[in-house]
Short mmCIF file of C-alpha atoms and ligand atoms in Angstrom, two decimals:
data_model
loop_
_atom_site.label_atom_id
_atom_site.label_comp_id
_atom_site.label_asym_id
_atom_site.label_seq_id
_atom_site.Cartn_x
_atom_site.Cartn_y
_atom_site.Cartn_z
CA UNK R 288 108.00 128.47 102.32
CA UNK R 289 108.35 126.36 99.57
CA UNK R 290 107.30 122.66 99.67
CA UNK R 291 107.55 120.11 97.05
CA UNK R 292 104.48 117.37 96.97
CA UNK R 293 105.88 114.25 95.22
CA UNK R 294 103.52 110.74 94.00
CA UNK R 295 105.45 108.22 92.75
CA UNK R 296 104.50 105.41 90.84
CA UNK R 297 105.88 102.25 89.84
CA UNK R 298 107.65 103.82 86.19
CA UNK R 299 106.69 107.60 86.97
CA UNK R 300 107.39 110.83 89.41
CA UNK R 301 104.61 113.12 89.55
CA UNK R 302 105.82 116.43 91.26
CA UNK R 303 104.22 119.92 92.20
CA UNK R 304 106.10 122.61 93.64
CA UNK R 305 104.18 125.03 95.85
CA UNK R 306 104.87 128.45 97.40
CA UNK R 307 102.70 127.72 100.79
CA UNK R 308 103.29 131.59 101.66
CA UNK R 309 100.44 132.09 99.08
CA UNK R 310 99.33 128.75 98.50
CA UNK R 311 100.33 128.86 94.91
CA UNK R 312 101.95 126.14 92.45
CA UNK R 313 104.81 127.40 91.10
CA UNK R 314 105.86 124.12 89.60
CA UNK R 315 104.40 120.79 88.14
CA UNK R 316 105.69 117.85 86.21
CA UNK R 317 106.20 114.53 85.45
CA UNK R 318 108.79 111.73 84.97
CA UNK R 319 106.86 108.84 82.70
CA UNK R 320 109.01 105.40 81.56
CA UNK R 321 111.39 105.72 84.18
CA UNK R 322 113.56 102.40 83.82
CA UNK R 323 112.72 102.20 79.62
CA UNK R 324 115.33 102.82 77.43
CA UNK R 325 114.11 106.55 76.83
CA UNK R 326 112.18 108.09 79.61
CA UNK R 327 109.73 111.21 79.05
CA UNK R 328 110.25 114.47 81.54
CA UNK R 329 107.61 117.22 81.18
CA UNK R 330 108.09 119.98 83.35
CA UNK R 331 106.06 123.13 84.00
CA UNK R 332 108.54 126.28 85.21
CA UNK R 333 107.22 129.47 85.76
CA UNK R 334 104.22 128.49 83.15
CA UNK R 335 106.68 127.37 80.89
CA UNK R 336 106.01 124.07 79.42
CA UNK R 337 109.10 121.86 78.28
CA UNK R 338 109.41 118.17 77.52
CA UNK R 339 112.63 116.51 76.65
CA UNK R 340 113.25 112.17 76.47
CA UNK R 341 116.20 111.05 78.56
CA UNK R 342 117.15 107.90 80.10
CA UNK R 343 116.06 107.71 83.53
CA UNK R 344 117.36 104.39 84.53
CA UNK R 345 115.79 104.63 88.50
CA UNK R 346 113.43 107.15 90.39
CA UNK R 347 117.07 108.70 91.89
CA UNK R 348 117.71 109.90 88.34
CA UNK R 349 114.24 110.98 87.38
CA UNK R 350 114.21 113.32 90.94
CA UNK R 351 117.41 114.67 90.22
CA UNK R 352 116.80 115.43 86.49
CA UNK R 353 113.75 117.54 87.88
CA UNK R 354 115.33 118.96 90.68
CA UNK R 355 117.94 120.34 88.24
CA UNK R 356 115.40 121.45 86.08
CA UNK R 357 113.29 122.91 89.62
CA UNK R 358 116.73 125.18 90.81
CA UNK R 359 117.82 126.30 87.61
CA UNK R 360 114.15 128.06 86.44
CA UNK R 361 112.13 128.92 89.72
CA UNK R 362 114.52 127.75 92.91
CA UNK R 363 117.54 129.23 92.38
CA UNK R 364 119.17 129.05 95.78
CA UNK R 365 115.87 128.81 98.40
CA UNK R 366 115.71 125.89 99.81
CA UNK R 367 112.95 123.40 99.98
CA UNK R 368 111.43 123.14 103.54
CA UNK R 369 109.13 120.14 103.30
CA UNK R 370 108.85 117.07 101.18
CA UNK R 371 104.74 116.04 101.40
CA UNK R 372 104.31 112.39 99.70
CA UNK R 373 101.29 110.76 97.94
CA UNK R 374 100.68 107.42 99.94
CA UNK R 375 97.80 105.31 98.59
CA UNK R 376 97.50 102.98 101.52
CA UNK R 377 98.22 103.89 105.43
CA UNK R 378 96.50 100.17 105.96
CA UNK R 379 94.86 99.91 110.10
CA UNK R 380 97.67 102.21 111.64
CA UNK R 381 97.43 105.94 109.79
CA UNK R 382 94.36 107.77 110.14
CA UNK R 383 96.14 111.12 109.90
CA UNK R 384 99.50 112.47 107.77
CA UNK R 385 102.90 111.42 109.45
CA UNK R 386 106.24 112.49 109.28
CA UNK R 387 108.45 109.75 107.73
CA UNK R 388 110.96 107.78 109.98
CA UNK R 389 112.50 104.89 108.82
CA UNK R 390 109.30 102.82 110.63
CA UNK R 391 106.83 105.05 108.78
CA UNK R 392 108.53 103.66 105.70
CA UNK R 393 108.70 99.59 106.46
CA UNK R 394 104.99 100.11 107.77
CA UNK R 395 104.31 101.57 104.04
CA UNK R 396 106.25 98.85 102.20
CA UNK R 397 104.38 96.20 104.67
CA UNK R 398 101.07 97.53 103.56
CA UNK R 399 101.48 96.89 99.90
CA UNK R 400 99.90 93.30 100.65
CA UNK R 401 96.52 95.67 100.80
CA UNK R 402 97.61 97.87 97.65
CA UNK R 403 100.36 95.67 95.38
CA UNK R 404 100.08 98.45 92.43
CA UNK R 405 100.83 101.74 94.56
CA UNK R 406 102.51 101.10 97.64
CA UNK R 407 105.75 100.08 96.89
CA UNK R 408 106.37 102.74 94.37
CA UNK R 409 105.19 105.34 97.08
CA UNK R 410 107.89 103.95 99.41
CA UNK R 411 110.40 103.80 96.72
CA UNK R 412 109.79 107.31 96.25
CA UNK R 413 109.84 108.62 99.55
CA UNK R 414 113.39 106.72 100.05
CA UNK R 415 114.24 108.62 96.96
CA UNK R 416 113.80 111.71 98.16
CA UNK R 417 115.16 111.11 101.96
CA UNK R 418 118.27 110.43 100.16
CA UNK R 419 118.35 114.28 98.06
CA UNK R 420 116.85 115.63 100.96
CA UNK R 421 118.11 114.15 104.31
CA UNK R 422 117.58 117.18 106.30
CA UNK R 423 114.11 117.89 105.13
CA UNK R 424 111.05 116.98 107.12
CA UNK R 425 109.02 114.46 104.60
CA UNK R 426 105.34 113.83 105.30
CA UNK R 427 103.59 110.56 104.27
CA UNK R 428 99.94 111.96 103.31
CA UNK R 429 97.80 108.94 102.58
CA UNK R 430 94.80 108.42 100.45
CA UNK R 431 93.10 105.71 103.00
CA UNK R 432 93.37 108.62 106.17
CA UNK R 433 89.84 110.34 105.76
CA UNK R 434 88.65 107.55 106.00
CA UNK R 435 89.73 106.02 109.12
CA UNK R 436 87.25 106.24 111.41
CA UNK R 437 84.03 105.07 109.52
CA UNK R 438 81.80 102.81 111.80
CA UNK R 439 82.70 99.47 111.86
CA UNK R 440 79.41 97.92 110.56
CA UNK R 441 80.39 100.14 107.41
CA UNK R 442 83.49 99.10 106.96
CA UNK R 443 83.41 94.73 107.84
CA UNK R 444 83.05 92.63 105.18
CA UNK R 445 80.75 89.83 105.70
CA UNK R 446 83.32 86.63 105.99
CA UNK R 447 84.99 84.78 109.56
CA UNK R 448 85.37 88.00 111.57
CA UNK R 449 88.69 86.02 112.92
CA UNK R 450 90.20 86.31 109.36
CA UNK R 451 89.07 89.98 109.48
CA UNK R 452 91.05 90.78 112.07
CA UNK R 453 94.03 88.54 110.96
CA UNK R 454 94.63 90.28 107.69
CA UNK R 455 93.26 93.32 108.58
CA UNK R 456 90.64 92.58 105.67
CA UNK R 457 88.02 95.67 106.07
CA UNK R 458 86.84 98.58 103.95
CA UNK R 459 89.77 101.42 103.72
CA UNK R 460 88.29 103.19 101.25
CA UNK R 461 90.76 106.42 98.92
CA UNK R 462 90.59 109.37 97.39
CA UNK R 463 90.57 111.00 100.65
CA UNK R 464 92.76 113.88 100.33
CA UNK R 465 90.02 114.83 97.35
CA UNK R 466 87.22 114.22 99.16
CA UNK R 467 88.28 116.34 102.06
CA UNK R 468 89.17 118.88 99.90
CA UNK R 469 85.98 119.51 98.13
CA UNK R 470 83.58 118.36 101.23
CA UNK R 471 85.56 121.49 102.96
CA UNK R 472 85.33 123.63 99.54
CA UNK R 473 81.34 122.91 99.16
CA UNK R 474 81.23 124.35 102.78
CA UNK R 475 82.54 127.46 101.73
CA UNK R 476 80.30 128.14 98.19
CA UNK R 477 77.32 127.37 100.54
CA UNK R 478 78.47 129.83 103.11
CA UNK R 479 77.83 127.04 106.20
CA UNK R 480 80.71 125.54 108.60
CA UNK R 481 81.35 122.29 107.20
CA UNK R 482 81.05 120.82 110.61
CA UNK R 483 77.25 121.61 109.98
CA UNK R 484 76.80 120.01 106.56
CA UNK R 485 75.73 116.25 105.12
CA UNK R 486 77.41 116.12 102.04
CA UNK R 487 78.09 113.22 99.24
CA UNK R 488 81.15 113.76 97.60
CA UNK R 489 81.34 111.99 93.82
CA UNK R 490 85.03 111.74 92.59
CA UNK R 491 84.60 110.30 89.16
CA UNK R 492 87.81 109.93 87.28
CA UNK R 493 89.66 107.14 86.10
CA UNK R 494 89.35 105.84 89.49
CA UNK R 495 85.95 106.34 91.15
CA UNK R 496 84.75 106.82 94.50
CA UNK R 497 81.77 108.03 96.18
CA UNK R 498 81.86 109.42 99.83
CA UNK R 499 79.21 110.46 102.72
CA UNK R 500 80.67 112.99 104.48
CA UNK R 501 79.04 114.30 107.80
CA UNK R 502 79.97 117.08 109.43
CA UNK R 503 83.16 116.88 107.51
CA UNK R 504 84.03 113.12 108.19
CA UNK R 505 83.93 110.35 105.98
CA UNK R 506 81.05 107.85 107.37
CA UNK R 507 81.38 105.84 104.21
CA UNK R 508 82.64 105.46 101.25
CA UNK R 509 82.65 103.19 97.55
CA UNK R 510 86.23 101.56 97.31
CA UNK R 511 87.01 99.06 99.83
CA UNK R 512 90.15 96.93 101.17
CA UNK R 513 91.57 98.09 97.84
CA UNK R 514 90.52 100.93 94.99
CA UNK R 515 88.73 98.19 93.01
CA UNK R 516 85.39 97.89 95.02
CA UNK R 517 82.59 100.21 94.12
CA UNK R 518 81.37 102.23 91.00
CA UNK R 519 82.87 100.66 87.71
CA UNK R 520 85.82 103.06 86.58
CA UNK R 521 88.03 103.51 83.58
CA UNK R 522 90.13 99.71 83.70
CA UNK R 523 88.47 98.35 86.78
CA UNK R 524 85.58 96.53 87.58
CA UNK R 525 83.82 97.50 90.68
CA UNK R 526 82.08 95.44 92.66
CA UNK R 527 81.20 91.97 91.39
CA UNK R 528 79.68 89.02 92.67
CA UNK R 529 83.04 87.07 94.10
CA UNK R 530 81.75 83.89 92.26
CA UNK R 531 82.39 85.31 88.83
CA UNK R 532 86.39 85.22 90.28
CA UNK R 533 86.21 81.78 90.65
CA UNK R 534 84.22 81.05 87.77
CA UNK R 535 86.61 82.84 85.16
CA UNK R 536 89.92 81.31 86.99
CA UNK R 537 88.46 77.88 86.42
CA UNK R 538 87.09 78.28 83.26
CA UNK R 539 89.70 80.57 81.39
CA UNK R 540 92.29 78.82 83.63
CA UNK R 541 93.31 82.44 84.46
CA UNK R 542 96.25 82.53 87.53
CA UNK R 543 96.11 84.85 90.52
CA UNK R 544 98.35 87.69 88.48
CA UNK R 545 95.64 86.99 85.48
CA UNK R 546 92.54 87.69 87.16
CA UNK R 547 94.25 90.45 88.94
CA UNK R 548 95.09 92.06 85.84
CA UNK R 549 92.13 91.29 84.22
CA UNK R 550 89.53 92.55 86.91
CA UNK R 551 92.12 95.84 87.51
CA UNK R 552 93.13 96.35 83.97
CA UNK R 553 90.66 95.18 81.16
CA UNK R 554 87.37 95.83 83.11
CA UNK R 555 85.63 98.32 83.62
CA UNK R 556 84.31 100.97 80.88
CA UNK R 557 86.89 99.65 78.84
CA UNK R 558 86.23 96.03 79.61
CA UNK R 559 82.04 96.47 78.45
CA UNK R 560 82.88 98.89 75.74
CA UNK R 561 85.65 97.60 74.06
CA UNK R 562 86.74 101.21 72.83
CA UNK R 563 88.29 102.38 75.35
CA UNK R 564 89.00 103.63 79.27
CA UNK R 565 88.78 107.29 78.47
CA UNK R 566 85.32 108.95 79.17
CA UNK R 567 85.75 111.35 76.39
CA UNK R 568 86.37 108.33 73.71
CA UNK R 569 82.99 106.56 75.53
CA UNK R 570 81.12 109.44 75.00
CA UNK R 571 81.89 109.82 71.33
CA UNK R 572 81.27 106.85 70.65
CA UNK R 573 78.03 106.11 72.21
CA UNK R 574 76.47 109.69 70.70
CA UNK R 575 77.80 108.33 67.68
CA UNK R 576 75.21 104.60 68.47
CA UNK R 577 78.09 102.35 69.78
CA UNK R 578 75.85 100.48 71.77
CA UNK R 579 78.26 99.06 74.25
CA UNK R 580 79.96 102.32 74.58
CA UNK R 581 76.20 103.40 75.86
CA UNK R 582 75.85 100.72 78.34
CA UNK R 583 79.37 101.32 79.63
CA UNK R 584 78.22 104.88 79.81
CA UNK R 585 74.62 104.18 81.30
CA UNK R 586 76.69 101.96 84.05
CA UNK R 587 78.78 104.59 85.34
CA UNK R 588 76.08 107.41 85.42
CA UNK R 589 73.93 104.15 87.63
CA UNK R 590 76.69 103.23 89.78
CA UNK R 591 77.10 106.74 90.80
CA UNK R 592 73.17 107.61 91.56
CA UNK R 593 72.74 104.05 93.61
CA UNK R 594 75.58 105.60 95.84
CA UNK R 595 74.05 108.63 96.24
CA UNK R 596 70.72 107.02 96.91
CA UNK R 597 72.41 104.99 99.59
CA UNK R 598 74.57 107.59 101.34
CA UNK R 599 71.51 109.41 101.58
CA UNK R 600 69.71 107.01 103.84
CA UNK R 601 73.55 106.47 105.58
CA UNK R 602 73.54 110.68 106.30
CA UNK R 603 69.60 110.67 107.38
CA UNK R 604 69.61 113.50 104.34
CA UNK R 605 72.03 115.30 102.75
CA UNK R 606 72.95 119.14 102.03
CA UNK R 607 74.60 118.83 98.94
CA UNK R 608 76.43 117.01 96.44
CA UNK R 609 79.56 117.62 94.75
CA UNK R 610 81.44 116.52 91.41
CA UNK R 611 85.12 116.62 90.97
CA UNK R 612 88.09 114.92 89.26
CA UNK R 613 88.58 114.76 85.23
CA UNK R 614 84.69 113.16 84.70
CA UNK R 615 82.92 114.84 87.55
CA UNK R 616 84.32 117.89 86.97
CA UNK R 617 84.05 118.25 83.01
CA UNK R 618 80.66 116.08 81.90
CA UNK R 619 77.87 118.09 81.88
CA UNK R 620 76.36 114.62 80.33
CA UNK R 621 76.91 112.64 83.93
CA UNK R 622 76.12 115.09 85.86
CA UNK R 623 73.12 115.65 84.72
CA UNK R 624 72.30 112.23 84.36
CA UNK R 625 72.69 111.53 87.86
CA UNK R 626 70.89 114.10 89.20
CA UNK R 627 67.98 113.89 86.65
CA UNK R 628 66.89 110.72 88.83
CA UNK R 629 67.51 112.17 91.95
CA UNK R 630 64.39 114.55 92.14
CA UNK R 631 62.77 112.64 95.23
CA UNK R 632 65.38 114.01 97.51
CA UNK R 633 64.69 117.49 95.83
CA UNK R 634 67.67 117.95 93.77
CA UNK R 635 66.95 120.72 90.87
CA UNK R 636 69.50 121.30 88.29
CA UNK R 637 70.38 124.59 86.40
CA UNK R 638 70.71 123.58 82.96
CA UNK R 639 72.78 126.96 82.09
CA UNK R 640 75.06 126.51 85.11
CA UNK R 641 75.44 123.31 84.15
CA UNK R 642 76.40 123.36 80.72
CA UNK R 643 78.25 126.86 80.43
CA UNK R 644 79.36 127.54 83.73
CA UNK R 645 83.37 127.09 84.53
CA UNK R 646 85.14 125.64 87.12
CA UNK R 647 84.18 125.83 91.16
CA UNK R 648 80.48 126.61 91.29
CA UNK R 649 76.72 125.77 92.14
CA UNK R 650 74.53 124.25 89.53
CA UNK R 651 72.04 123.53 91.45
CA UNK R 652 68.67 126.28 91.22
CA UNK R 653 68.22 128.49 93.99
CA UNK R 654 65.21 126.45 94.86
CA UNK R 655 66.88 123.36 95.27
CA UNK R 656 66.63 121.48 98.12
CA UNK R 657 70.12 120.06 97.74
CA UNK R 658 72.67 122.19 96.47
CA UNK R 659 74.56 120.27 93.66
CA UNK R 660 77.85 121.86 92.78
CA UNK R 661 81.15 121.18 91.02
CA UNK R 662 84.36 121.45 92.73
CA UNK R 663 87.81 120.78 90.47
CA UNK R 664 89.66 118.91 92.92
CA UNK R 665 93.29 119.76 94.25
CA UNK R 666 94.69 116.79 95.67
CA UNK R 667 98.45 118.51 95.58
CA UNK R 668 97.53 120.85 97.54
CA UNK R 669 96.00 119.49 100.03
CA UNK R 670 99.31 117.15 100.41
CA UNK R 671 101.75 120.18 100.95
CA UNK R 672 98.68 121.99 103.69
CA UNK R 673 99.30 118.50 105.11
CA UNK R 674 103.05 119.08 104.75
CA UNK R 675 103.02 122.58 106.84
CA UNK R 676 100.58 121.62 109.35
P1 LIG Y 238 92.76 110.22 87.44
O1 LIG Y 238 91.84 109.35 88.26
O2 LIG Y 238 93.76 109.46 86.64
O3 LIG Y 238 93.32 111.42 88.19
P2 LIG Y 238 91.14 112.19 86.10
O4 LIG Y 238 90.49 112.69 87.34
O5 LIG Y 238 92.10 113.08 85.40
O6 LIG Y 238 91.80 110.80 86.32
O7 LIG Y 238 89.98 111.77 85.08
C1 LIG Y 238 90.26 111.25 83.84
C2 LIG Y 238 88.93 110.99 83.13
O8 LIG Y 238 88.27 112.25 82.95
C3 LIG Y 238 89.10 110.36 81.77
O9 LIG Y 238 88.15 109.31 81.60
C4 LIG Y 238 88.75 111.50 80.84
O10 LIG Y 238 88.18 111.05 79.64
C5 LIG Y 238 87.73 112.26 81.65
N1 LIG Y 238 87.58 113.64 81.14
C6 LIG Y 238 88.52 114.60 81.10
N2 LIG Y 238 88.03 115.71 80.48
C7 LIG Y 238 86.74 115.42 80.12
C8 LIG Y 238 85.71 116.13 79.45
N3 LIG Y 238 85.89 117.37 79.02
N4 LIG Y 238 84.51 115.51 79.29
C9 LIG Y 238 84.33 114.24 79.72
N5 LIG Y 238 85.26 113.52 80.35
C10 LIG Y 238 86.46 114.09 80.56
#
């Protein structure tokens, strides 16, 4: 059963083909500068990489160019049986994957008022592919779902509870598809049902976002109405005081789109370093004395301990702690920071497993009280289980 997972964004088509008979990608790409005058199209086929520049005036031409690209290397003539899409936002209404029907997609395109950047893309790409694919189930997976049913004193901001409910202004929180994943694979290195387990889950990427996961269900989580609330990530800024909004609108007469752009764009560990939004570059820099690349650095690795600290109290204890996506998954540094301050709840770090070990695994010691371990996440995957279930 093949089923192809598709995320697009506003000038790019991420794709992934998988063989769900054995859970295997067989495919993976991307379309980037779709609309420029010459777009980029990198494809993975059968583990062979190729990239070629084409115009790709609209998403329609970017999926077909791949879907050429998809029959003539590893398709042939099998068809595709399910189309699962990346959804960032599923706003009050999804707590769980859907299939897509025509209100499925207006509900999507109404919910960009809670996610401007991602939503309309993801509807733009689902319409996309209903059009190559009209007789193929499509499944709207979205980011926002694992979260769903945190308690409402976790998830209400403090402001007129009428204009709460209006606007449906209230925590969402994302990265759930990845937090689900790794809660589930933590489980499964620790040998316990996940149903049994108080887990924090730390996705630290570009985009950031702590969970507390009980018994395998979010109970709370870092990002909020939209993916800019919580730790500080790559471009964005995390939570701030709301006065400092108003303060830099006034006083760098900075518009609505400005401060948007400025608080999702130039913030961040970019913003306070000034080097740049990629850990790697940070890290360079600040072994190399770049002082603000330190404090950038030192923010990130406090941002994610206070949320441990706090989930801790919110899961009355925990079981373990996990680190995935690009930074959680690949800095020894962080990690270890972290969990060097996290001794009172009895965490214990192997330095060796640590530093040398590779991919899914425990580096916590054996007499840890919490067992810390790293988890790469698979957020594709997930999307086409979603897809056949
Ligand atoms: P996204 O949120 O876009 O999916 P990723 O999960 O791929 O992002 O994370 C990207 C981040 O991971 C970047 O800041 C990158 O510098 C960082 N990263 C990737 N590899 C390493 C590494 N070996 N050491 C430290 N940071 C890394």
């Amino acid at each position: 059963m093949f089923v192809l997972v598709l995320n697009a964004g506003s000038s790019s088509l991420k794709f992934n083909l998988f063989d769900m008979t054995k859970e295997v990608s067989i495919a993976e790409g991307m379309a980037e500068r779709i609309g420029l005058a010459e777009a980029n199209l990198e494809c993975t086929l059968a583990g062979d990489k190729r990239r070629d520049t084409l115009p790709l005036p609209t998403h329609r031409e970017a999926l077909e160019a791949i879907l050429e690209r998809l029959r003539a290397a590893v398709l042939h003539d099998t068809p595709i049986h399910a189309v699962g899409h990346r959804v960032v936002h599923g706003g009050p209404k999804y707590g769980d994957s859907v299939l897509v029907t025509e209100e499925v997609v207006a509900d999507i395109e109404h919910f960009s008022l809670y996610a401007p950047l991602h939503n309309p893309a993801n509807a733009l790409g689902i319409r996309t592919a209903m059009e190559a694919f009209p007789d193929v189930p499509h499944v709207a997976v979205f980011d926002t779902a694992f979260h769903h049913d945190i308690p409402d004193f976790a998830r209400i901001y403090g402001i007129p509870y009428e204009l709460s409910q209006k606007y449906g202004i209230r925590r969402y929180g994302f990265h759930g598809t990845s937090h689900a994943f790794v809660a589930a694979r933590t489980a499964l290195l620790l040998c316990r049902p996940l149903r049994s387990l108080k887990i924090i889950t730390c996705h630290i990427g570009n985009g950031t976002s702590i969970c507390a996961v009980l018994n395998g269900k979010s109970m709370d989580t870092s990002m909020g109405m939209t993916p800019l609330q919580g730790v500080i990530m790559g471009t964005r800024c995390g939570t701030i005081d709301p006065s400092v909004v108003e303060m830099l609108m006034e006083y760098e007469n900075l518009d609505y789109k400005a401060i948007t752009d400025l608080l999702n764009k130039k913030s961040g560990l970019l913003g306070i370093s000034g080097v740049s939004s990629d850990f790697r570059e940070i890290e360079m820099a600040a072994n190399q004395g770049n002082e603000r690349a330190r404090l950038a650095r030192d923010l990130l690795t406090y941002n994610v301990r206070q949320f441990i600290g706090s989930y801790a109290t919110v899961l009355d204890g925990v079981d373990a702690i996990t680190f995935t996506a690009g930074i959680g998954t690949h800095s020894t540094f962080v990690r270890a920071k972290v969990c060097s301050k996290l001794t009172f709840l009895g965490v214990k770090l192997d330095p060796e497993a640590n530093e040398h070990g590779k991919g899914e695994r425990i580096i916590s010691t054996s007499d840890s009280r919490v067992v810390v371990t790293v988890v790469p996440t698979n957020e594709e995957l997930m999307i086409a289980r979603e897809a056949v279930r």
